Amino acid sequence: MRELDETDLEILQLLVADARRPYNEIADAVDLSPPTVSDRIDRLKELGVVRRFTVDLDRSRLSEGVAVLVDLHVEPGRVSEVRSDVEDIDGVEHIFVTADGNVVFHARLRNGAIEPLLSGTLDTDAVREYDVRLLTDSAWHPEPRGVEFALECDECGNTVTSEGESSRIDGELYQFCCSSCQARFEEQYEELKQAA
Amino acid sequence: MRELDETDLEILQLLVADARRPYNEIADAVDLSPPTVSDRIDRLKELGVVRRFTVDLDRSRLSEGVAVLVDLHVEPGRVSEVRSDVEDIDGVEHIFVTADGNVVFHARLRNGAIEPLLSGTLDTDAVREYDVRLLTDSAWHPEPRGVEFALECDECGNTVTSEGESSRIDGELYQFCCSSCQARFEEQYEELKQAA
DNA sequence: AATGAAAGGATTAAGCC
DNA sequence: GGCTTAATCCTTTCATT
């Protein structure tokens, strides 16, 4: 495989600024043909670098309600459960999980009361306490500034360089830092598959 | 003018899920013609509801570095200054301003040390203290679920309904809840312009 | 506000280097 | 991986209701 290169980064920056930009315009900007740009974007999607094309909405112009930043102090061991419950709360825009086990989320709530919302959605035993802070402003800065590429080897976790390898197994694309990691991964995959 | 309606919301949801979806596909879904969909999307952009078409990137696959949530306790009166300084820090993705005058931001830092970064960018007098928390996960949920439409009158701030008015002044689109707010706004705008 | 028809662009597939 | 060509498909403009 080939590592992501400067051209990929350029393409990403152009798409971040306007995801509906025609591919031939991108092609001009990066000195490639439109089909090649299309291929690269397909690969960026496959690699999971591009999660989706989407729209940045100004929610303050859309929805009533108060923007808040909520900090949940979660009981040990129940972080992922709480995190996925928070995903289901209406109006949640961003979720952060801290290394010390808090779940912080940014939401716009139509009825100011957060307490019934939380107790309706979360298992109250899982959250020791919480802080709610009103927000007066929030902004999203999607520019991939200062980005360095770092794809991880799916076998050992090391950085994948241009010497790396990739395989498509059962329709999924995997990447490896070297051929031995690749072989090892494929063996183990095969074993697991046999076992199942 | 016309208030935003259910169809606009449907269009937004379709674009949030895939901003490169062809307009004729959206047209089918909402039972309109492609040109009409195009017109509506143009209007959503003009109204500022749609800020941009963009890409949701998985930065953990892109950049080295540690994701952190930083909480700056800002000296009274210096919030907007600090906020705009934070915008210039490399790797900052989200900024939140709390009602009690803190600036919270989410960033991915390539060199783990945040102290030199802050002292290099911010006036240290403006920030009393700060907390830094490491993040293990973060997600963006752009779905406009549970949204109610609420455009605000640019004169009085009330909700703009279908009885409202709109004007284009010097190329910008403004909306008002009634014709008297519209007239008042236009008068004041004219006065300000004369004065300048 | 919305539409159909049509022109002008953009995307994709196929074959090749 | 990348290119060109060619066919297909999408977007936008315009006249019309």
Short mmCIF file of C-alpha atoms (C1' of nucleotides) in Angstrom, two decimals:
data_model
loop_
_atom_site.label_atom_id
_atom_site.label_comp_id
_atom_site.label_asym_id
_atom_site.label_seq_id
_atom_site.Cartn_x
_atom_site.Cartn_y
_atom_site.Cartn_z
CA MET A 1 0.00 0.00 0.00
CA ARG A 2 0.89 3.63 -0.11
CA GLU A 3 0.95 5.89 2.88
CA LEU A 4 -1.28 8.92 2.86
CA ASP A 5 0.61 11.75 1.27
CA GLU A 6 0.55 15.51 1.00
CA THR A 7 -1.90 15.30 -1.87
CA ASP A 8 -4.38 13.40 0.28
CA LEU A 9 -4.09 16.11 2.90
CA GLU A 10 -4.70 18.78 0.30
CA ILE A 11 -7.77 16.95 -0.93
CA LEU A 12 -9.05 16.67 2.63
CA GLN A 13 -8.56 20.36 3.23
CA LEU A 14 -10.47 21.22 0.09
CA LEU A 15 -13.31 18.92 1.10
CA VAL A 16 -13.40 20.27 4.64
CA ALA A 17 -13.89 23.74 3.21
CA ASP A 18 -16.56 22.59 0.78
CA ALA A 19 -17.58 18.98 0.55
CA ARG A 20 -19.66 19.55 -2.57
CA ARG A 21 -16.77 20.93 -4.56
CA PRO A 22 -16.64 19.16 -7.93
CA TYR A 23 -13.91 16.55 -8.23
CA ASN A 24 -12.55 18.14 -11.38
CA GLU A 25 -11.99 21.37 -9.45
CA ILE A 26 -10.09 19.41 -6.80
CA ALA A 27 -8.24 17.62 -9.58
CA ASP A 28 -7.07 20.97 -10.97
CA ALA A 29 -5.94 22.12 -7.55
CA VAL A 30 -3.83 19.04 -6.85
CA ASP A 31 -2.73 18.35 -10.43
CA LEU A 32 -4.40 15.02 -10.90
CA SER A 33 -7.22 13.78 -13.10
CA PRO A 34 -10.79 13.69 -11.76
CA PRO A 35 -10.96 9.86 -11.71
CA THR A 36 -7.77 9.73 -9.64
CA VAL A 37 -9.21 12.20 -7.16
CA SER A 38 -12.32 10.08 -6.97
CA ASP A 39 -10.22 6.97 -6.32
CA ARG A 40 -8.25 8.70 -3.57
CA ILE A 41 -11.39 9.91 -1.86
CA ASP A 42 -12.81 6.40 -2.02
CA ARG A 43 -9.67 5.15 -0.35
CA LEU A 44 -9.84 7.82 2.35
CA LYS A 45 -13.36 6.63 3.09
CA GLU A 46 -12.28 3.02 3.17
CA LEU A 47 -9.46 3.80 5.54
CA GLY A 48 -11.95 5.47 7.85
CA VAL A 49 -10.19 8.83 7.63
CA VAL A 50 -13.29 10.32 6.00
CA ARG A 51 -16.25 9.26 8.10
CA ARG A 52 -18.91 11.04 6.07
CA PHE A 53 -19.72 14.06 3.98
CA THR A 54 -21.93 16.25 6.07
CA VAL A 55 -23.23 19.71 6.81
CA ASP A 56 -22.12 22.15 9.47
CA LEU A 57 -25.36 23.63 10.81
CA ASP A 58 -25.72 26.75 12.90
CA ARG A 59 -28.00 25.28 15.52
CA SER A 60 -28.55 28.57 17.27
CA ARG A 61 -30.50 29.56 14.16
CA LEU A 62 -32.39 26.32 14.07
CA SER A 63 -33.43 25.22 17.47
CA GLU A 64 -34.78 26.83 20.54
CA GLY A 65 -33.12 25.85 23.73
CA VAL A 66 -30.06 26.38 25.81
CA ALA A 67 -26.61 25.17 24.93
CA VAL A 68 -24.94 23.40 27.84
CA LEU A 69 -21.75 21.57 28.65
CA VAL A 70 -22.45 18.66 30.97
CA ASP A 71 -19.78 16.82 32.91
CA LEU A 72 -20.80 13.38 34.15
CA HIS A 73 -18.72 11.76 36.88
CA VAL A 74 -19.18 8.12 36.01
CA GLU A 75 -18.83 5.11 38.28
CA PRO A 76 -15.73 3.06 37.43
CA GLY A 77 -16.36 0.49 34.75
CA ARG A 78 -19.55 2.03 33.42
CA VAL A 79 -18.07 4.64 31.10
CA SER A 80 -18.89 2.99 27.78
CA GLU A 81 -22.42 2.24 28.90
CA VAL A 82 -22.99 5.87 29.91
CA ARG A 83 -21.35 7.09 26.73
CA SER A 84 -23.73 5.15 24.56
CA ASP A 85 -26.73 6.27 26.62
CA VAL A 86 -25.65 9.87 26.16
CA GLU A 87 -25.63 9.32 22.40
CA ASP A 88 -29.36 8.76 22.58
CA ILE A 89 -30.15 12.00 24.35
CA ASP A 90 -31.92 14.43 22.07
CA GLY A 91 -29.87 17.45 21.07
CA VAL A 92 -26.44 16.10 21.95
CA GLU A 93 -23.81 17.35 19.55
CA HIS A 94 -20.42 16.36 20.93
CA ILE A 95 -19.34 13.71 23.37
CA PHE A 96 -15.92 13.51 25.00
CA VAL A 97 -14.65 10.67 27.16
CA THR A 98 -11.83 11.68 29.48
CA ALA A 99 -9.00 9.43 30.50
CA ASP A 100 -10.09 9.62 34.13
CA GLY A 101 -13.51 8.28 33.24
CA ASN A 102 -15.78 11.28 32.88
CA VAL A 103 -18.19 11.71 30.03
CA VAL A 104 -18.50 15.32 28.92
CA PHE A 105 -21.10 16.35 26.39
CA HIS A 106 -22.27 19.42 24.59
CA ALA A 107 -25.99 19.64 23.94
CA ARG A 108 -28.77 22.02 23.12
CA LEU A 109 -31.72 21.44 25.39
CA ARG A 110 -35.18 22.68 24.60
CA ASN A 111 -36.53 22.45 28.10
CA GLY A 112 -34.03 23.95 30.45
CA ALA A 113 -34.31 21.12 32.93
CA ILE A 114 -31.57 18.59 32.52
CA GLU A 115 -32.31 16.47 35.56
CA PRO A 116 -35.37 14.62 34.21
CA LEU A 117 -33.55 14.14 30.92
CA LEU A 118 -30.61 12.45 32.55
CA SER A 119 -32.65 10.32 34.92
CA GLY A 120 -34.88 9.26 32.05
CA THR A 121 -31.99 8.15 29.88
CA LEU A 122 -29.20 7.10 32.18
CA ASP A 123 -29.03 4.56 34.91
CA THR A 124 -28.69 6.99 37.82
CA ASP A 125 -26.46 4.52 39.67
CA ALA A 126 -23.85 4.88 36.96
CA VAL A 127 -23.40 8.62 37.42
CA ARG A 128 -22.07 9.77 40.77
CA GLU A 129 -22.65 13.44 40.12
CA TYR A 130 -22.68 15.95 37.33
CA ASP A 131 -21.97 19.60 36.54
CA VAL A 132 -23.94 21.57 34.02
CA ARG A 133 -22.57 24.79 32.57
CA LEU A 134 -24.50 27.14 30.35
CA LEU A 135 -22.75 28.10 27.14
CA THR A 136 -22.91 31.45 25.43
CA ASP A 137 -20.96 30.43 22.37
CA SER A 138 -19.53 27.43 20.63
CA ALA A 139 -17.59 26.92 17.44
CA TRP A 140 -16.23 24.09 15.40
CA HIS A 141 -12.88 24.35 13.62
CA PRO A 142 -12.66 21.48 11.22
CA GLU A 143 -9.49 22.53 9.41
CA PRO A 144 -6.93 19.74 9.54
CA ARG A 145 -4.17 22.15 10.39
CA GLY A 146 -0.88 20.84 11.57
CA VAL A 147 -1.88 17.33 10.75
CA GLU A 148 0.63 14.54 10.54
CA PHE A 149 -0.32 11.25 9.10
CA ALA A 150 -0.24 8.24 11.32
CA LEU A 151 -1.99 5.12 10.21
CA GLU A 152 -1.56 2.34 12.71
CA CYS A 153 -0.55 -1.19 11.92
CA ASP A 154 -3.56 -3.41 12.56
CA GLU A 155 -1.28 -6.07 14.00
CA CYS A 156 1.30 -4.33 16.18
CA GLY A 157 0.03 -0.74 16.38
CA ASN A 158 3.22 0.83 15.02
CA THR A 159 3.07 3.65 12.51
CA VAL A 160 2.57 2.49 8.96
CA THR A 161 5.03 4.04 6.53
CA SER A 162 5.32 3.81 2.79
CA GLU A 163 7.06 0.45 3.23
CA GLY A 164 3.86 -0.97 4.69
CA GLU A 165 1.44 -3.50 3.27
CA SER A 166 -2.32 -3.79 3.08
CA SER A 167 -4.81 -6.62 2.56
CA ARG A 168 -8.46 -6.81 1.88
CA ILE A 169 -10.00 -9.58 3.98
CA ASP A 170 -13.70 -10.35 3.72
CA GLY A 171 -14.23 -6.98 2.07
CA GLU A 172 -12.44 -4.94 4.76
CA LEU A 173 -9.16 -3.12 4.19
CA TYR A 174 -6.40 -3.67 6.77
CA GLN A 175 -2.98 -2.08 6.93
CA PHE A 176 0.32 -3.30 8.30
CA CYS A 177 3.75 -1.84 8.94
CA CYS A 178 5.52 -4.84 7.38
CA SER A 179 4.85 -8.16 5.69
CA SER A 180 5.40 -10.22 8.85
CA CYS A 181 2.66 -8.32 10.67
CA GLN A 182 0.49 -8.86 7.63
CA ALA A 183 1.17 -12.62 7.58
CA ARG A 184 0.64 -12.93 11.31
CA PHE A 185 -2.67 -11.03 11.16
CA GLU A 186 -3.91 -13.12 8.28
CA GLU A 187 -3.03 -16.37 10.07
CA GLN A 188 -4.78 -15.32 13.24
CA TYR A 189 -7.79 -14.12 11.28
CA GLU A 190 -8.00 -17.48 9.57
CA GLU A 191 -7.75 -19.34 12.87
CA LEU A 192 -10.48 -17.24 14.44
CA LYS A 193 -12.66 -17.84 11.44
CA GLN A 194 -12.17 -21.59 11.62
CA ALA A 195 -13.01 -21.56 15.31
CA ALA A 196 -16.25 -19.69 14.70
CA MET B 1 -40.76 35.36 3.49
CA ARG B 2 -41.61 31.79 4.35
CA GLU B 3 -40.71 30.14 7.58
CA LEU B 4 -38.58 27.04 7.47
CA ASP B 5 -40.82 24.02 7.22
CA GLU B 6 -40.75 20.27 7.73
CA THR B 7 -39.42 19.79 4.23
CA ASP B 8 -36.41 21.96 4.97
CA LEU B 9 -35.72 19.87 8.03
CA GLU B 10 -35.95 16.70 5.99
CA ILE B 11 -33.52 18.11 3.45
CA LEU B 12 -31.12 19.05 6.23
CA GLN B 13 -31.27 15.59 7.70
CA LEU B 14 -30.52 14.03 4.34
CA LEU B 15 -27.57 16.37 3.84
CA VAL B 16 -26.25 15.74 7.32
CA ALA B 17 -26.17 12.04 6.55
CA ASP B 18 -24.50 12.56 3.19
CA ALA B 19 -23.72 16.03 1.92
CA ARG B 20 -22.79 14.77 -1.53
CA ARG B 21 -26.14 13.14 -2.12
CA PRO B 22 -27.45 14.21 -5.52
CA TYR B 23 -30.21 16.79 -5.38
CA ASN B 24 -32.50 14.66 -7.50
CA GLU B 25 -32.27 11.91 -4.90
CA ILE B 26 -33.24 14.42 -2.21
CA ALA B 27 -35.99 15.66 -4.51
CA ASP B 28 -37.43 12.15 -4.72
CA ALA B 29 -37.30 11.75 -0.97
CA VAL B 30 -39.14 14.98 -0.23
CA ASP B 31 -41.43 14.92 -3.27
CA LEU B 32 -40.15 18.03 -4.98
CA SER B 33 -38.27 18.70 -8.17
CA PRO B 34 -34.47 18.96 -8.19
CA PRO B 35 -34.46 22.71 -8.97
CA THR B 36 -36.70 23.36 -6.00
CA VAL B 37 -34.41 21.41 -3.70
CA SER B 38 -31.48 23.39 -5.03
CA ASP B 39 -33.34 26.65 -4.36
CA ARG B 40 -34.21 25.62 -0.82
CA ILE B 41 -30.64 24.64 -0.04
CA ASP B 42 -29.45 27.98 -1.38
CA ARG B 43 -31.88 29.70 0.95
CA LEU B 44 -30.74 27.62 3.94
CA LYS B 45 -27.20 28.78 3.19
CA GLU B 46 -28.28 32.39 2.88
CA LEU B 47 -30.12 32.22 6.17
CA GLY B 48 -26.95 30.94 7.80
CA VAL B 49 -28.59 27.69 8.88
CA VAL B 50 -26.19 25.77 6.66
CA ARG B 51 -22.71 27.09 7.40
CA ARG B 52 -20.89 24.83 4.98
CA PHE B 53 -20.72 21.43 3.39
CA THR B 54 -17.87 19.61 5.00
CA VAL B 55 -16.27 16.33 5.94
CA ASP B 56 -16.33 14.51 9.23
CA LEU B 57 -12.77 13.27 9.67
CA ASP B 58 -11.57 10.64 12.09
CA ARG B 59 -8.63 12.58 13.42
CA SER B 60 -7.37 9.72 15.50
CA ARG B 61 -6.50 8.06 12.18
CA LEU B 62 -4.91 11.18 10.83
CA SER B 63 -2.81 12.94 13.37
CA GLU B 64 -0.39 11.96 16.01
CA GLY B 65 -0.87 13.57 19.32
CA VAL B 66 -3.04 13.52 22.37
CA ALA B 67 -6.62 14.68 22.48
CA VAL B 68 -7.30 16.97 25.41
CA LEU B 69 -10.10 19.00 26.90
CA VAL B 70 -8.76 22.25 28.33
CA ASP B 71 -10.69 24.48 30.68
CA LEU B 72 -9.41 28.05 30.91
CA HIS B 73 -10.53 30.19 33.84
CA VAL B 74 -10.47 33.60 32.27
CA GLU B 75 -10.15 36.97 33.95
CA PRO B 76 -13.40 38.93 33.85
CA GLY B 77 -13.76 40.99 30.69
CA ARG B 78 -11.16 39.11 28.68
CA VAL B 79 -13.23 36.21 27.46
CA SER B 80 -13.61 37.23 23.83
CA GLU B 81 -9.91 38.05 23.57
CA VAL B 82 -8.96 34.62 24.94
CA ARG B 83 -11.53 32.94 22.76
CA SER B 84 -10.06 34.41 19.63
CA ASP B 85 -6.50 33.57 20.73
CA VAL B 86 -7.56 29.97 21.27
CA GLU B 87 -8.84 29.87 17.71
CA ASP B 88 -5.28 30.34 16.53
CA ILE B 89 -3.87 27.41 18.45
CA ASP B 90 -2.92 24.56 16.15
CA GLY B 91 -5.08 21.50 16.45
CA VAL B 92 -8.04 23.10 18.19
CA GLU B 93 -11.29 21.56 17.03
CA HIS B 94 -14.03 22.86 19.30
CA ILE B 95 -14.34 25.93 21.45
CA PHE B 96 -17.04 26.50 24.05
CA VAL B 97 -17.61 29.69 25.97
CA THR B 98 -19.48 29.18 29.24
CA ALA B 99 -21.89 31.67 30.71
CA ASP B 100 -19.65 32.06 33.76
CA GLY B 101 -16.74 33.15 31.59
CA ASN B 102 -14.64 30.06 31.03
CA VAL B 103 -13.28 29.07 27.67
CA VAL B 104 -13.26 25.31 27.15
CA PHE B 105 -11.62 23.80 24.12
CA HIS B 106 -11.01 20.42 22.59
CA ALA B 107 -7.70 19.99 20.80
CA ARG B 108 -5.28 17.40 19.53
CA LEU B 109 -1.76 18.27 20.55
CA ARG B 110 1.27 16.81 18.88
CA ASN B 111 3.69 17.59 21.66
CA GLY B 112 2.12 16.58 24.91
CA ALA B 113 3.15 19.78 26.65
CA ILE B 114 0.37 22.29 26.74
CA GLU B 115 1.99 24.88 28.97
CA PRO B 116 4.38 26.39 26.40
CA LEU B 117 1.59 26.34 23.85
CA LEU B 118 -0.69 28.39 26.04
CA SER B 119 1.95 30.82 27.19
CA GLY B 120 3.06 31.29 23.63
CA THR B 121 -0.40 32.11 22.36
CA LEU B 122 -2.32 33.62 25.23
CA ASP B 123 -1.66 36.61 27.39
CA THR B 124 -0.96 34.75 30.62
CA ASP B 125 -2.50 37.56 32.63
CA ALA B 126 -5.85 36.82 31.01
CA VAL B 127 -6.01 33.23 32.26
CA ARG B 128 -6.13 32.72 36.01
CA GLU B 129 -5.70 28.98 35.84
CA TYR B 130 -6.51 26.02 33.70
CA ASP B 131 -7.35 22.32 33.82
CA VAL B 132 -6.25 19.86 31.18
CA ARG B 133 -7.93 16.49 30.84
CA LEU B 134 -6.79 13.73 28.52
CA LEU B 135 -9.46 12.31 26.27
CA THR B 136 -9.79 8.72 25.20
CA ASP B 137 -12.65 9.26 22.82
CA SER B 138 -14.68 11.98 21.16
CA ALA B 139 -17.56 11.99 18.73
CA TRP B 140 -19.63 14.43 16.78
CA HIS B 141 -23.36 13.95 16.36
CA PRO B 142 -24.56 16.29 13.69
CA GLU B 143 -28.08 14.88 13.43
CA PRO B 144 -30.62 17.64 13.86
CA ARG B 145 -32.89 15.43 15.93
CA GLY B 146 -35.67 17.03 17.89
CA VAL B 147 -35.12 20.31 16.19
CA GLU B 148 -37.62 23.10 16.31
CA PHE B 149 -37.26 25.97 13.96
CA ALA B 150 -36.70 29.34 15.46
CA LEU B 151 -35.31 32.10 13.34
CA GLU B 152 -34.85 35.24 15.35
CA CYS B 153 -35.99 38.69 14.35
CA ASP B 154 -32.87 40.75 13.66
CA GLU B 155 -34.52 43.76 15.28
CA CYS B 156 -36.29 42.54 18.41
CA GLY B 157 -35.12 38.95 18.77
CA ASN B 158 -38.58 37.41 18.76
CA THR B 159 -39.31 34.25 16.82
CA VAL B 160 -39.94 34.82 13.16
CA THR B 161 -43.09 33.12 11.91
CA SER B 162 -44.55 32.82 8.45
CA GLU B 163 -46.01 36.32 8.88
CA GLY B 164 -42.46 37.68 9.00
CA GLU B 165 -40.58 39.81 6.51
CA SER B 166 -37.09 39.80 5.10
CA SER B 167 -34.84 42.33 3.39
CA ARG B 168 -31.59 42.19 1.57
CA ILE B 169 -29.40 45.13 2.60
CA ASP B 170 -25.96 45.57 1.09
CA GLY B 171 -26.03 41.98 -0.08
CA GLU B 172 -26.93 40.49 3.32
CA LEU B 173 -30.24 38.83 4.11
CA TYR B 174 -32.02 39.95 7.31
CA GLN B 175 -35.25 38.63 8.77
CA PHE B 176 -37.89 40.28 10.91
CA CYS B 177 -40.98 39.19 12.81
CA CYS B 178 -43.09 42.05 11.43
CA SER B 179 -42.94 45.01 9.09
CA SER B 180 -42.40 47.55 11.88
CA CYS B 181 -39.25 45.77 13.05
CA GLN B 182 -38.16 45.68 9.43
CA ALA B 183 -38.76 49.43 8.98
CA ARG B 184 -37.03 50.26 12.25
CA PHE B 185 -34.00 48.13 11.39
CA GLU B 186 -33.70 49.69 7.95
CA GLU B 187 -33.92 53.22 9.39
CA GLN B 188 -31.25 52.53 11.97
CA TYR B 189 -29.05 50.86 9.40
CA GLU B 190 -29.34 53.91 7.18
CA GLU B 191 -28.50 56.26 10.05
CA LEU B 192 -25.43 54.23 10.99
CA LYS B 193 -24.32 54.24 7.40
CA GLN B 194 -24.68 58.02 7.13
CA ALA B 195 -22.70 58.50 10.32
CA ALA B 196 -19.85 56.35 9.02
"C1'" DA C 1 -42.98 28.50 -4.88
"C1'" DA C 2 -42.74 25.13 -7.89
"C1'" DT C 3 -42.20 22.88 -12.37
"C1'" DG C 4 -40.40 20.60 -17.03
"C1'" DA C 5 -37.19 20.86 -20.63
"C1'" DA C 6 -32.68 21.45 -22.08
"C1'" DA C 7 -27.84 22.94 -21.93
"C1'" DG C 8 -23.79 22.61 -19.73
"C1'" DG C 9 -20.98 20.18 -16.27
"C1'" DA C 10 -19.58 16.45 -13.41
"C1'" DT C 11 -18.93 11.56 -12.39
"C1'" DT C 12 -17.90 6.86 -13.43
"C1'" DA C 13 -16.41 2.72 -15.96
"C1'" DA C 14 -13.31 0.60 -19.16
"C1'" DG C 15 -9.18 -0.04 -21.12
"C1'" DC C 16 -4.41 1.05 -21.08
"C1'" DC C 17 0.37 2.62 -19.44
"C1'" DG D 1 -1.32 4.55 -9.16
"C1'" DG D 2 -2.54 7.06 -12.69
"C1'" DC D 3 -4.38 8.58 -17.37
"C1'" DT D 4 -7.81 9.17 -21.37
"C1'" DT D 5 -12.03 8.45 -23.48
"C1'" DA D 6 -16.81 8.00 -23.64
"C1'" DA D 7 -21.21 7.17 -21.73
"C1'" DT D 8 -24.09 8.35 -18.03
"C1'" DC D 9 -25.83 11.12 -14.74
"C1'" DC D 10 -26.51 15.57 -12.19
"C1'" DT D 11 -27.18 20.52 -11.72
"C1'" DT D 12 -28.78 24.81 -13.05
"C1'" DT D 13 -31.03 28.08 -15.94
"C1'" DC D 14 -35.09 29.70 -18.07
"C1'" DA D 15 -39.65 30.09 -19.44
"C1'" DT D 16 -44.01 28.95 -17.59
"C1'" DT D 17 -47.88 28.20 -14.21
#
